[in-house]
Short mmCIF file of C-alpha atoms in Angstrom, two decimals:
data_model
loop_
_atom_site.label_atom_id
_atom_site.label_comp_id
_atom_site.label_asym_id
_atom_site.label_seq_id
_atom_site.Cartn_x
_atom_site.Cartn_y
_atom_site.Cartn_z
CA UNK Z 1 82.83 9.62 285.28
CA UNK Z 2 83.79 7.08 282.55
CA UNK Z 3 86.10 4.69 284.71
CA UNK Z 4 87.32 2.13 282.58
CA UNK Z 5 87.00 -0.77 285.80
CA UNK Z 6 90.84 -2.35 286.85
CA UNK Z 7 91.45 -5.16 289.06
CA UNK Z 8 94.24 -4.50 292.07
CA UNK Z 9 97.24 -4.37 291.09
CA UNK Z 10 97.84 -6.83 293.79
CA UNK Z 11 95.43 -9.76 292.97
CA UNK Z 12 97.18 -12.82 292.65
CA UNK Z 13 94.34 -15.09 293.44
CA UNK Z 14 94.22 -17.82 290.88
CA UNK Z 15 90.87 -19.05 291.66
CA UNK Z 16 89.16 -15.60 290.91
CA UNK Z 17 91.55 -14.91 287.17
CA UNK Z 18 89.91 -14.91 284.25
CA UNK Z 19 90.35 -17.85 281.82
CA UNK Z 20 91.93 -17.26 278.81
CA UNK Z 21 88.54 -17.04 276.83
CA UNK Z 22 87.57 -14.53 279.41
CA UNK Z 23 90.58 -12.60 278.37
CA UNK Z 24 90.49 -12.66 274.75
CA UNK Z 25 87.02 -12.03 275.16
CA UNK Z 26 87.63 -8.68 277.16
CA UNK Z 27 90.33 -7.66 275.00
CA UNK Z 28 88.07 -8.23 271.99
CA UNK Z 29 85.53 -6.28 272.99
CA UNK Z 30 87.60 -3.09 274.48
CA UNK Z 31 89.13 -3.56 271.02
CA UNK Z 32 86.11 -3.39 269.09
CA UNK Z 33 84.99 -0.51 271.42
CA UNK Z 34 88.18 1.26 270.48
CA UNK Z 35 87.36 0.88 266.76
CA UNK Z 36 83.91 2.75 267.14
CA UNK Z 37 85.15 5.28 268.79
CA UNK Z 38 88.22 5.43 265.64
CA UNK Z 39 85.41 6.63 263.68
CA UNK Z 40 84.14 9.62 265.38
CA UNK Z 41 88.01 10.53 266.28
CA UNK Z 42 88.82 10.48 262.51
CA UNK Z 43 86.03 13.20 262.17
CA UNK Z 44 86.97 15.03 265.05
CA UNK Z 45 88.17 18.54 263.82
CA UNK Z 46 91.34 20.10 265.42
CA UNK Z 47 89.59 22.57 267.42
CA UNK Z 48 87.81 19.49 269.42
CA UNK Z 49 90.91 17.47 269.37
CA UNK Z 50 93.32 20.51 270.99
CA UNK Z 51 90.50 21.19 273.33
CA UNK Z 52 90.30 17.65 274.89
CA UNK Z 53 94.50 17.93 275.17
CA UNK Z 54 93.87 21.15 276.65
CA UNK Z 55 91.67 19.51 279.01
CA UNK Z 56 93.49 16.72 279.65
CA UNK Z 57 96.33 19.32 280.90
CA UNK Z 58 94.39 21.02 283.02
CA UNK Z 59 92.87 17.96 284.71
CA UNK Z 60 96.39 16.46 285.19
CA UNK Z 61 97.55 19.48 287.01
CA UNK Z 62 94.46 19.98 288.76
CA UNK Z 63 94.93 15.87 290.34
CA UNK Z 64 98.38 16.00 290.88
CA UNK Z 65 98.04 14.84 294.45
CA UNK Z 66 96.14 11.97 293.06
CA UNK Z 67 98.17 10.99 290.05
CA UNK Z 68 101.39 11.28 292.78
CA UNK Z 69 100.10 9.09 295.74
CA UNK Z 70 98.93 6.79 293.15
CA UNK Z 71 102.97 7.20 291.50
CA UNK Z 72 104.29 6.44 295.41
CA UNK Z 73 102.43 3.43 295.67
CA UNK Z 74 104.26 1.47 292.55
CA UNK Z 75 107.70 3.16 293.05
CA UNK Z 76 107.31 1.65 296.84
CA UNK Z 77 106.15 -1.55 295.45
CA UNK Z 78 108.81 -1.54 292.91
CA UNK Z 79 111.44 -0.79 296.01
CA UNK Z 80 110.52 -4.05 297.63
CA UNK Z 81 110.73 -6.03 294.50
CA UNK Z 82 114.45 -5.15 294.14
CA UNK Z 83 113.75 -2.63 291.18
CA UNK Z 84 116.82 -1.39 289.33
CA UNK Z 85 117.47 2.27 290.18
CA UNK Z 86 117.12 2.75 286.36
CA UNK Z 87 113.71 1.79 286.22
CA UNK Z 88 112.62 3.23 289.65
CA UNK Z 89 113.55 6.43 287.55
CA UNK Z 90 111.81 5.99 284.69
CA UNK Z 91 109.00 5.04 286.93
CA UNK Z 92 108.95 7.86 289.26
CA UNK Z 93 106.46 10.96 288.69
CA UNK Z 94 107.47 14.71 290.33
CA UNK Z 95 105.13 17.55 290.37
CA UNK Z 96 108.26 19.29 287.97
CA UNK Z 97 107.75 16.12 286.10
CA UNK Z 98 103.96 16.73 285.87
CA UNK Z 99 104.17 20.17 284.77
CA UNK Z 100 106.28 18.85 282.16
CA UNK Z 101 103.90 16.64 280.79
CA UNK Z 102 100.75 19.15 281.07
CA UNK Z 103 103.04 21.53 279.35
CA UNK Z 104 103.94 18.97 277.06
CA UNK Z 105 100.18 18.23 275.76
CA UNK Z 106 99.23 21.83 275.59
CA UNK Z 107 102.96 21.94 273.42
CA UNK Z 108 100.82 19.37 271.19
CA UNK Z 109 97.41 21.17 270.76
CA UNK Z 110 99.16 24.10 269.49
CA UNK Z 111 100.91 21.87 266.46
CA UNK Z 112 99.61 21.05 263.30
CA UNK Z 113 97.20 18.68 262.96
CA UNK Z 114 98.40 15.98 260.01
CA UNK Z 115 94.70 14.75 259.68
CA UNK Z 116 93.68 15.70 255.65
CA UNK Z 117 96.94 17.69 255.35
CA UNK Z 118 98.33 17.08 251.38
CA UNK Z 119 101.08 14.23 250.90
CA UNK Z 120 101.27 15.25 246.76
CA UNK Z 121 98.49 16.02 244.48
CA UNK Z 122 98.23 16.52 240.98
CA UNK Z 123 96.15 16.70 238.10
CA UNK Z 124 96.56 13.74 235.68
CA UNK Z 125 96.69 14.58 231.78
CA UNK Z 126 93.24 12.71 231.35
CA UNK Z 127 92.07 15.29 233.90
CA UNK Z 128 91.32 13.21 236.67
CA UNK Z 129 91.94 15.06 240.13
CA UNK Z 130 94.58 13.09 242.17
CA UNK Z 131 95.52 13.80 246.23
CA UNK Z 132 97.48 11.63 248.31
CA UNK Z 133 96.43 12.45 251.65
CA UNK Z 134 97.12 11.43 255.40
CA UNK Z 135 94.35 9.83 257.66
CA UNK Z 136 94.81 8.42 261.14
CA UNK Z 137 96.34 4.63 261.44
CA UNK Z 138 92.95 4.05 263.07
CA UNK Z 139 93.55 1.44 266.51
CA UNK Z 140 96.61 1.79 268.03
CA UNK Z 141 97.91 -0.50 270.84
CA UNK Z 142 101.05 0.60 272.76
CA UNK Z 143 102.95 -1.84 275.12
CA UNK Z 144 105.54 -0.27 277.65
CA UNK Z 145 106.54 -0.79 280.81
CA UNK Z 146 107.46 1.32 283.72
CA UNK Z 147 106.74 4.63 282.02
CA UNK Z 148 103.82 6.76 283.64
CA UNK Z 149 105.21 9.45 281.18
CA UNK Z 150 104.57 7.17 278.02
CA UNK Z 151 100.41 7.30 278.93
CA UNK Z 152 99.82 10.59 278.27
CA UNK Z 153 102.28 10.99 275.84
CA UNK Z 154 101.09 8.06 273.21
CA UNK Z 155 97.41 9.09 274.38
CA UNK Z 156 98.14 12.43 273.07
CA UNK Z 157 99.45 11.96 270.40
CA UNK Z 158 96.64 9.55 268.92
CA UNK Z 159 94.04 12.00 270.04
CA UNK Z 160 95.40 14.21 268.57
CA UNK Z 161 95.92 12.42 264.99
CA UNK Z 162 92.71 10.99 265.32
CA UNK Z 163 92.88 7.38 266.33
CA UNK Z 164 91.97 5.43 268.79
CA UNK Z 165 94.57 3.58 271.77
CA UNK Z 166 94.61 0.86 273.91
CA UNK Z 167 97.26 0.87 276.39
CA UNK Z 168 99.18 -2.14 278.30
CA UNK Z 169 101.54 -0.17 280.68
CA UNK Z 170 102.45 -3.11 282.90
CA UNK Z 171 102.43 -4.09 286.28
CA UNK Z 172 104.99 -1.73 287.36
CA UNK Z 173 103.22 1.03 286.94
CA UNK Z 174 99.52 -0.40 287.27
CA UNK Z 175 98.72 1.97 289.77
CA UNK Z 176 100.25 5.49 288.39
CA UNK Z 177 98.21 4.03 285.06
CA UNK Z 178 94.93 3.39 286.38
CA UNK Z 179 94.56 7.33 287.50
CA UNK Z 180 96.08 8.57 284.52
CA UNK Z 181 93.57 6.66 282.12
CA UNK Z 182 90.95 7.37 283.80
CA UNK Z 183 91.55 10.87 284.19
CA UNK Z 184 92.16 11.25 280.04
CA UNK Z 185 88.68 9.19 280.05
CA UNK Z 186 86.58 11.61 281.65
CA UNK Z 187 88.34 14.65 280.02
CA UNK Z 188 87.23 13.25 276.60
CA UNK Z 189 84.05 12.56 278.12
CA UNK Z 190 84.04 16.12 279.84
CA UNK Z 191 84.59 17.86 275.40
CA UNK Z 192 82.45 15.44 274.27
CA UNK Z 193 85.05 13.03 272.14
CA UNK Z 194 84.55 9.09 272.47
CA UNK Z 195 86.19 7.96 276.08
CA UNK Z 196 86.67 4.90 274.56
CA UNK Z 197 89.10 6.38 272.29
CA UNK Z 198 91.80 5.55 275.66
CA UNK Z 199 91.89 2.26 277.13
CA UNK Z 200 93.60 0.16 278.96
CA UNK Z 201 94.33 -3.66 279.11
CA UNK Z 202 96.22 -3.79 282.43
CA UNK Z 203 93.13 -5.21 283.78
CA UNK Z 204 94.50 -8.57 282.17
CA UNK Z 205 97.85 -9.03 282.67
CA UNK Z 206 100.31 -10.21 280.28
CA UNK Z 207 97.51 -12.36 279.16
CA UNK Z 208 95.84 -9.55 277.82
CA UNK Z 209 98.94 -8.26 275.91
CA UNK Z 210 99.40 -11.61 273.97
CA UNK Z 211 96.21 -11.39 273.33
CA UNK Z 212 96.47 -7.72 272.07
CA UNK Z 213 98.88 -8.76 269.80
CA UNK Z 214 96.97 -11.53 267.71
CA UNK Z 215 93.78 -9.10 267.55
CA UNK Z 216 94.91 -8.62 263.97
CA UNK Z 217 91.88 -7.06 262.38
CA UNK Z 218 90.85 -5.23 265.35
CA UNK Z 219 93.66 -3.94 266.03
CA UNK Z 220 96.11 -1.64 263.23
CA UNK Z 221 99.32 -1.12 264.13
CA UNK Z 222 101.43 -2.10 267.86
CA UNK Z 223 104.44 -0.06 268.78
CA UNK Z 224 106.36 -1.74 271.86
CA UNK Z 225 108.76 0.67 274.08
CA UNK Z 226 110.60 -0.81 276.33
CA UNK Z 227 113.96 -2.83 276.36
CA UNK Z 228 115.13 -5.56 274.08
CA UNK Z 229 112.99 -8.44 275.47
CA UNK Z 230 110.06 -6.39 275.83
CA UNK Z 231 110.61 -5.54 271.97
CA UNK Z 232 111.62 -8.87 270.61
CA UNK Z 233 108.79 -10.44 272.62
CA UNK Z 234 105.77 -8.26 271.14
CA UNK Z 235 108.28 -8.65 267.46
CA UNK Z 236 108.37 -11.50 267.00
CA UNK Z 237 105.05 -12.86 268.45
CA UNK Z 238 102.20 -10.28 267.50
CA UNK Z 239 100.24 -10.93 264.54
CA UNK Z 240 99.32 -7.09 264.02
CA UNK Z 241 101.54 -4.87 262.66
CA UNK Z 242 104.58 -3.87 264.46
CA UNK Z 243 106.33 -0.56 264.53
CA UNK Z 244 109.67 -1.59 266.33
CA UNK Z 245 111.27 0.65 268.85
CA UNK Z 246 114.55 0.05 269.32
CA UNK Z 247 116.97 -0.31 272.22
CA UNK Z 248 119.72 2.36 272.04
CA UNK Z 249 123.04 1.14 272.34
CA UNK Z 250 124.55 5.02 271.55
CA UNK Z 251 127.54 5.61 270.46
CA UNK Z 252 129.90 9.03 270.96
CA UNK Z 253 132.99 9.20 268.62
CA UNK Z 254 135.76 11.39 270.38
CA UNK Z 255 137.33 12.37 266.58
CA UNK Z 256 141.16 13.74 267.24
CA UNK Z 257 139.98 17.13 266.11
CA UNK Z 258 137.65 17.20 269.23
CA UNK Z 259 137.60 20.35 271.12
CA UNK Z 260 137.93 19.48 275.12
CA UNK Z 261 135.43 22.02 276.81
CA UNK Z 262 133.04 20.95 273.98
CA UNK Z 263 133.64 17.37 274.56
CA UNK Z 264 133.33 17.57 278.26
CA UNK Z 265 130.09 19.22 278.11
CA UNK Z 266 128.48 16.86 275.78
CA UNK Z 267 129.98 13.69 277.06
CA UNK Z 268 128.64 14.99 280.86
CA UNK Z 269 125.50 15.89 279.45
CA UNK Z 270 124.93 12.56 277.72
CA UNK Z 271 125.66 10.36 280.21
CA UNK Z 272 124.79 11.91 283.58
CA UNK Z 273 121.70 14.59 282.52
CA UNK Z 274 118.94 11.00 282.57
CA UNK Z 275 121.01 8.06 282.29
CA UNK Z 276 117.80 5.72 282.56
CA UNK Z 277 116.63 6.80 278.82
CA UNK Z 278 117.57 5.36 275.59
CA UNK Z 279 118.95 8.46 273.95
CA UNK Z 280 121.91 8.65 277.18
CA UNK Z 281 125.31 7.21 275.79
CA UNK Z 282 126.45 4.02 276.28
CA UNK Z 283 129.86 3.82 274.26
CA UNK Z 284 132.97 6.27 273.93
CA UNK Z 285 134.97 5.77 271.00
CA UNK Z 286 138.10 7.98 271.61
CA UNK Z 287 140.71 8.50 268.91
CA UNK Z 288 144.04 7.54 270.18
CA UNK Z 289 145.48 11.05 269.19
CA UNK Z 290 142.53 13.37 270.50
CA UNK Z 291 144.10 15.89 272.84
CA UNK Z 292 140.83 15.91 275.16
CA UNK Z 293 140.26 12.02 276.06
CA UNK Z 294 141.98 12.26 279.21
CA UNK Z 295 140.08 15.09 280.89
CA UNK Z 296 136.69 14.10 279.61
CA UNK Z 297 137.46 10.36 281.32
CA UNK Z 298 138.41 12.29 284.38
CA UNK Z 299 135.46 14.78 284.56
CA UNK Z 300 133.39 11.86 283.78
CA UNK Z 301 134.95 9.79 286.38
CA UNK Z 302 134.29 12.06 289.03
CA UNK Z 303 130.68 12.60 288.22
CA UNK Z 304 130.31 8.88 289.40
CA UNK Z 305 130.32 7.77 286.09
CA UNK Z 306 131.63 3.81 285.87
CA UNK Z 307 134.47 3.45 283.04
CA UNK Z 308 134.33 -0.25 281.62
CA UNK Z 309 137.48 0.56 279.45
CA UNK Z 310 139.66 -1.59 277.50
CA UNK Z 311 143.15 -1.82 277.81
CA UNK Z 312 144.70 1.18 276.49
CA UNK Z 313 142.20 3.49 277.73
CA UNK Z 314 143.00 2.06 281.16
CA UNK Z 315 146.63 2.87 280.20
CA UNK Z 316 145.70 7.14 279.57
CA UNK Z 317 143.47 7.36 282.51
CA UNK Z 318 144.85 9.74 285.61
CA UNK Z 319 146.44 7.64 288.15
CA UNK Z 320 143.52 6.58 290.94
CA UNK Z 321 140.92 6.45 288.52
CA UNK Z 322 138.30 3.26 288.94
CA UNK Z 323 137.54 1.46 286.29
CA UNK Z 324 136.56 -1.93 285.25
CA UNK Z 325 137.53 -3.93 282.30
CA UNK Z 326 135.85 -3.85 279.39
CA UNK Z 327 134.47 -7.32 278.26
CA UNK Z 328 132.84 -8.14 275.15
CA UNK Z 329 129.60 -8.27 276.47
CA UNK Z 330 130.14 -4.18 277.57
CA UNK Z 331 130.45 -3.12 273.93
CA UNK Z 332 126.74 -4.78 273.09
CA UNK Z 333 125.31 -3.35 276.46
CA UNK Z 334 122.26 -0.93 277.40
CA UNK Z 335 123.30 0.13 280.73
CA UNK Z 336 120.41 2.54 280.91
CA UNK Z 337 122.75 3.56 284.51
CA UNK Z 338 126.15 5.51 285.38
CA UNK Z 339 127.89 3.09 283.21
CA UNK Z 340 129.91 3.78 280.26
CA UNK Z 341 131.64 1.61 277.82
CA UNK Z 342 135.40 3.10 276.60
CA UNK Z 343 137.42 2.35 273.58
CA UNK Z 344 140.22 3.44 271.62
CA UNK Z 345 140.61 3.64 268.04
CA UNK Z 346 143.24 5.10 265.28
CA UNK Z 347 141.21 5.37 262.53
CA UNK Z 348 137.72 6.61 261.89
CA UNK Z 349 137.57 3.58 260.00
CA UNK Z 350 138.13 1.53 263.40
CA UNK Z 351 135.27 3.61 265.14
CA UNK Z 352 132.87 3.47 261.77
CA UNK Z 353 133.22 -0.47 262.14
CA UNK Z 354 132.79 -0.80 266.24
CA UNK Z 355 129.86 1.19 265.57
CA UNK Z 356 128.49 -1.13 262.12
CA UNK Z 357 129.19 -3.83 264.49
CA UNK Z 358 127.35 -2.98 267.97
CA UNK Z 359 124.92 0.01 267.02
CA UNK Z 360 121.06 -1.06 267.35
CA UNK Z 361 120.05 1.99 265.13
CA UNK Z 362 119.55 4.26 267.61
CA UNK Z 363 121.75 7.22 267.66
CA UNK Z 364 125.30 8.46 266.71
CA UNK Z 365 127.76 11.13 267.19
CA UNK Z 366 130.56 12.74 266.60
CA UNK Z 367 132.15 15.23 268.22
CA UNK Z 368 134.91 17.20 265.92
CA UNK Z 369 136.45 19.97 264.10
CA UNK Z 370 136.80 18.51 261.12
CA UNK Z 371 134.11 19.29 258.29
CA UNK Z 372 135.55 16.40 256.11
CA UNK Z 373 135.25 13.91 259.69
CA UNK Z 374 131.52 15.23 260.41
CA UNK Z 375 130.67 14.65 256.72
CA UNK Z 376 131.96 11.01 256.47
CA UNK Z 377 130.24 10.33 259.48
CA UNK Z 378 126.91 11.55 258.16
CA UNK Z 379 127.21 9.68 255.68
CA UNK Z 380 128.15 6.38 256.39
CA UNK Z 381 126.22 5.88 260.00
CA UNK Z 382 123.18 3.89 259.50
CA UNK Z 383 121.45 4.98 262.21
CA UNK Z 384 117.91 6.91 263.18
CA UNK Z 385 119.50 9.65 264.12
CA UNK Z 386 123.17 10.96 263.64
CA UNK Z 387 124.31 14.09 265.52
CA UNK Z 388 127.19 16.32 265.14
CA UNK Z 389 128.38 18.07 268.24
CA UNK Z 390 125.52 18.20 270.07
CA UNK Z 391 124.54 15.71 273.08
CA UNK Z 392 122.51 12.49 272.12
CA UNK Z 393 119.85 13.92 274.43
CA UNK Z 394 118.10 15.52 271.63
CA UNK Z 395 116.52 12.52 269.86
CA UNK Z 396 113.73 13.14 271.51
CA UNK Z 397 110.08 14.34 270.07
CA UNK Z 398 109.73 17.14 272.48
CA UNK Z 399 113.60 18.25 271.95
CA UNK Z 400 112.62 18.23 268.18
CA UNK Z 401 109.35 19.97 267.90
CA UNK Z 402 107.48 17.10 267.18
CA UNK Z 403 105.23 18.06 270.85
CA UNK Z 404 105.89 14.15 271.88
CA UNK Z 405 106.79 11.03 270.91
CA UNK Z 406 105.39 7.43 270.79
CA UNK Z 407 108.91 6.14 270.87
CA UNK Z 408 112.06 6.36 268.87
CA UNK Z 409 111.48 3.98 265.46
CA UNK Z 410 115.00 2.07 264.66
CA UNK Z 411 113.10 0.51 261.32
CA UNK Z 412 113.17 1.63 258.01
CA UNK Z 413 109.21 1.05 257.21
CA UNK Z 414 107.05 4.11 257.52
CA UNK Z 415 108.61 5.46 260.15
CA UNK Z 416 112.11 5.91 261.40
CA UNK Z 417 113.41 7.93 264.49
CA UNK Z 418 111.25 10.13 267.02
CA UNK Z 419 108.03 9.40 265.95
CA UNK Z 420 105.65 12.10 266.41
CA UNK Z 421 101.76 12.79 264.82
CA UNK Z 422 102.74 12.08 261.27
CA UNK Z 423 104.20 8.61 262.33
CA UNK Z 424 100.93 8.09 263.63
CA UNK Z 425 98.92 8.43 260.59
CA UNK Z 426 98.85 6.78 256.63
CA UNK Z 427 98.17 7.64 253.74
CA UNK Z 428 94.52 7.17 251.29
CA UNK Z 429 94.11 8.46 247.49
CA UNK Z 430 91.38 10.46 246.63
CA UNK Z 431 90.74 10.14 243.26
CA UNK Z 432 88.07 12.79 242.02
CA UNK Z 433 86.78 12.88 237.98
CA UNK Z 434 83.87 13.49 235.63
CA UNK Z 435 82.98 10.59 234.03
CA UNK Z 436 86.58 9.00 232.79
CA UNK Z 437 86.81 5.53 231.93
CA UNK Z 438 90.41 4.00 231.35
CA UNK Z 439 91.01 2.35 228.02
#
């Protein structure tokens, strides 16, 4: 077996921590490790690549108890420390949610693989030979928290585009963690590929993360996915390149034009189907003459959804209805839980402006039945993703063939939205001739 060696998730003894040299030091060298085995991954052909997925699958199916008693033990843990519901949900594993993931890589190995594949080519007039091609990023750290899910997901995705990953998954889920990395570990070891090539620095704590993020140089690119401090911490600290992942503060515009049984499903579907992910909304924007706003507040109502409304959706909502009122601080707010902020609006203009105002560059929509409305929107939302009549459930990687994601990009750099394989590579020039010289 190649166990990569982690601590108890328990230890809290002081005198037995590392010191911070110790730390850096161990974090050096797993990053260093991870670099090596960059090199052999960037060879690796797809065949290899797909099989260790493949693998991986099978061996994540095949320990399921494991990977599930080991899921129990943080969710229990999490319990006692007065865990949001939210998180114990993004936190908790289920044999459906296992198969999902298994099903999920083996979705992956049957994609593309972006390693060599042709950005432009051409040949010059001189007749030099020019391609533009993409290679893998190389080291990739990934800092998350409370997401089992996100392991296998980033580590597949790297495999699979041929770099090299070093995980920090947190505390929450140390446990969950520790079997899943070692269980990708001795499936690459079990095809051959570099175990190395998946690591983890939970071993160290948050220690180990701040150090993760100075190892610029060893290190190519960190992509944070968590919430807002989570993000801003690793932003505005880390040394290495940062791919920020945003929070998503998503907005739904109820446009007058609106059909109701549309509206209902979408609205239901986008805040009830997983309310603990980014992509669930978190603001309504209803048009004060849509004909549907008062059933889809009702339906949502009695699916236990909490209205934070302002005052004259309060005034349109069936008599009995709870609701709270809607302070300033609702309209910036991630609930990430059966929470939803409620406004009204008379223009699109009004809703276009809430939205400029609040949005972190998530996702969008509009639901209408107006080509002109749907157009404007598209146009003028600044967002990652913008969606017309469809639930904001489907910025998502899987939900958009890209096999997985590494997390939902709200930049503008390189990569923006559900970031899939391609996100995870660059781009080199191959320059081929026969003896030019400029002049």
């Amino acid at each position: 077996m190649t166990v990569q060696d982690t601590p108890s998730v328990n230890r809290n003894d002081a005198e037995t921590a590392p010191s911070p040299e110790q730390v850096e030091a161990g974090v050096h060298r797993i990053a260093d490790r991870a670099r090596a085995a960059s090199r052999r991954m960037a060879r690796a052909n797809r065949a290899w690549k797909d099989l260790a997925l493949e693998q991986i699958a099978q061996d994540v199916v095949a320990r399921r108890d494991a990977v599930l008693a080991a899921n129990a033990e943080d969710v229990e843990r999490g319990r006692k420390n007065g865990t949001s519901e939210a998180l114990l949900d993004r936190l908790t594993l289920t044999p459906a949610r296992i198969d999902a993931l298994a099903s999920a890589l083996r979705n992956l190995a049957g994609l593309p693989d972006p390693v060599g594949s042709v950005a432009r080519g051409q040949t010059l007039p001189n007749g030099l030979r020019m391609r533009q091609v993409h290679v893998p990023l190389g080291v990739v750290g990934a800092i998350y928290e409370a997401r089992p899910n996100v392991t296998l997901d980033i580590a597949g995705l790297a495999l699979k585009s041929g770099n090299a990953v070093i995980l920090r998954g947190g505390s929450a889920a140390a446990a969950t963690n520790h079997v899943l990395v070692n269980l990708i570990r001795d499936a690459l070891d079990t095809v051959g590929l570099p175990s190395d090539a998946v690591q983890t620095i939970d071993q160290y704590g948050r220690p180990g993360a701040n150090f993760l993020m100075k190892a610029r140089g060893r290190v190519d690119v960190l992509i944070p996915r968590g919430g807002r401090d989570l993000i801003q911490n690793v932003v505005t600290n880390a040394a290495v390149p940062v791919i920020e992942t945003g929070e998503g503060n998503v907005h739904i515009y109820l446009d007058e034009s609106a059909p109701e049984e549309m509206a209902v499903d979408i609205l239901l579907n986008a805040k009830t189907q997983r309310p603990s992910v980014c992509n669930t909304v978190e603001t309504l924007l209803v048009h004060s003459s849509s004909g549907a706003a008062r059933e889809v507040l009702a339906v949502l109502a009695d699916a236990g959804v909490r209205l934070h409304a302002d005052e004259r959706i309060r005034g349109i909502l069936p008599e009995g209805t709870p609701v709270h009122d809607a302070t300033e601080d609702d309209w910036g707010r991630e609930y990430m839980d059966l929470d939803l902020a409620v406004a009204m609006v008379d223009t699109m203009d009004e809703a276009l402006e809430h939205i400029r105002t609040y949005s972190t560059g998530h996702t969008e929509a509009i639901i209408t039945n107006n080509l002109a409305n749907a157009e404007r929107f598209i146009a003028e939302i600044d967002s990652a993703a913008v969606i017309v009549n469809a639930s904001t459930r489907f910025t998502d990687g899987g939900e958009l063939g890209l096999g997985a994601e590494v997390g939902i990009s709200t930049q503008k750099m390189h990569a923006r939205g559900p970031m899939g394989l391609k996100e995870l590579t660059t781009t080199k020039w191959i320059i081929q001739g026969d003896g030019q010289v400029r002049a």
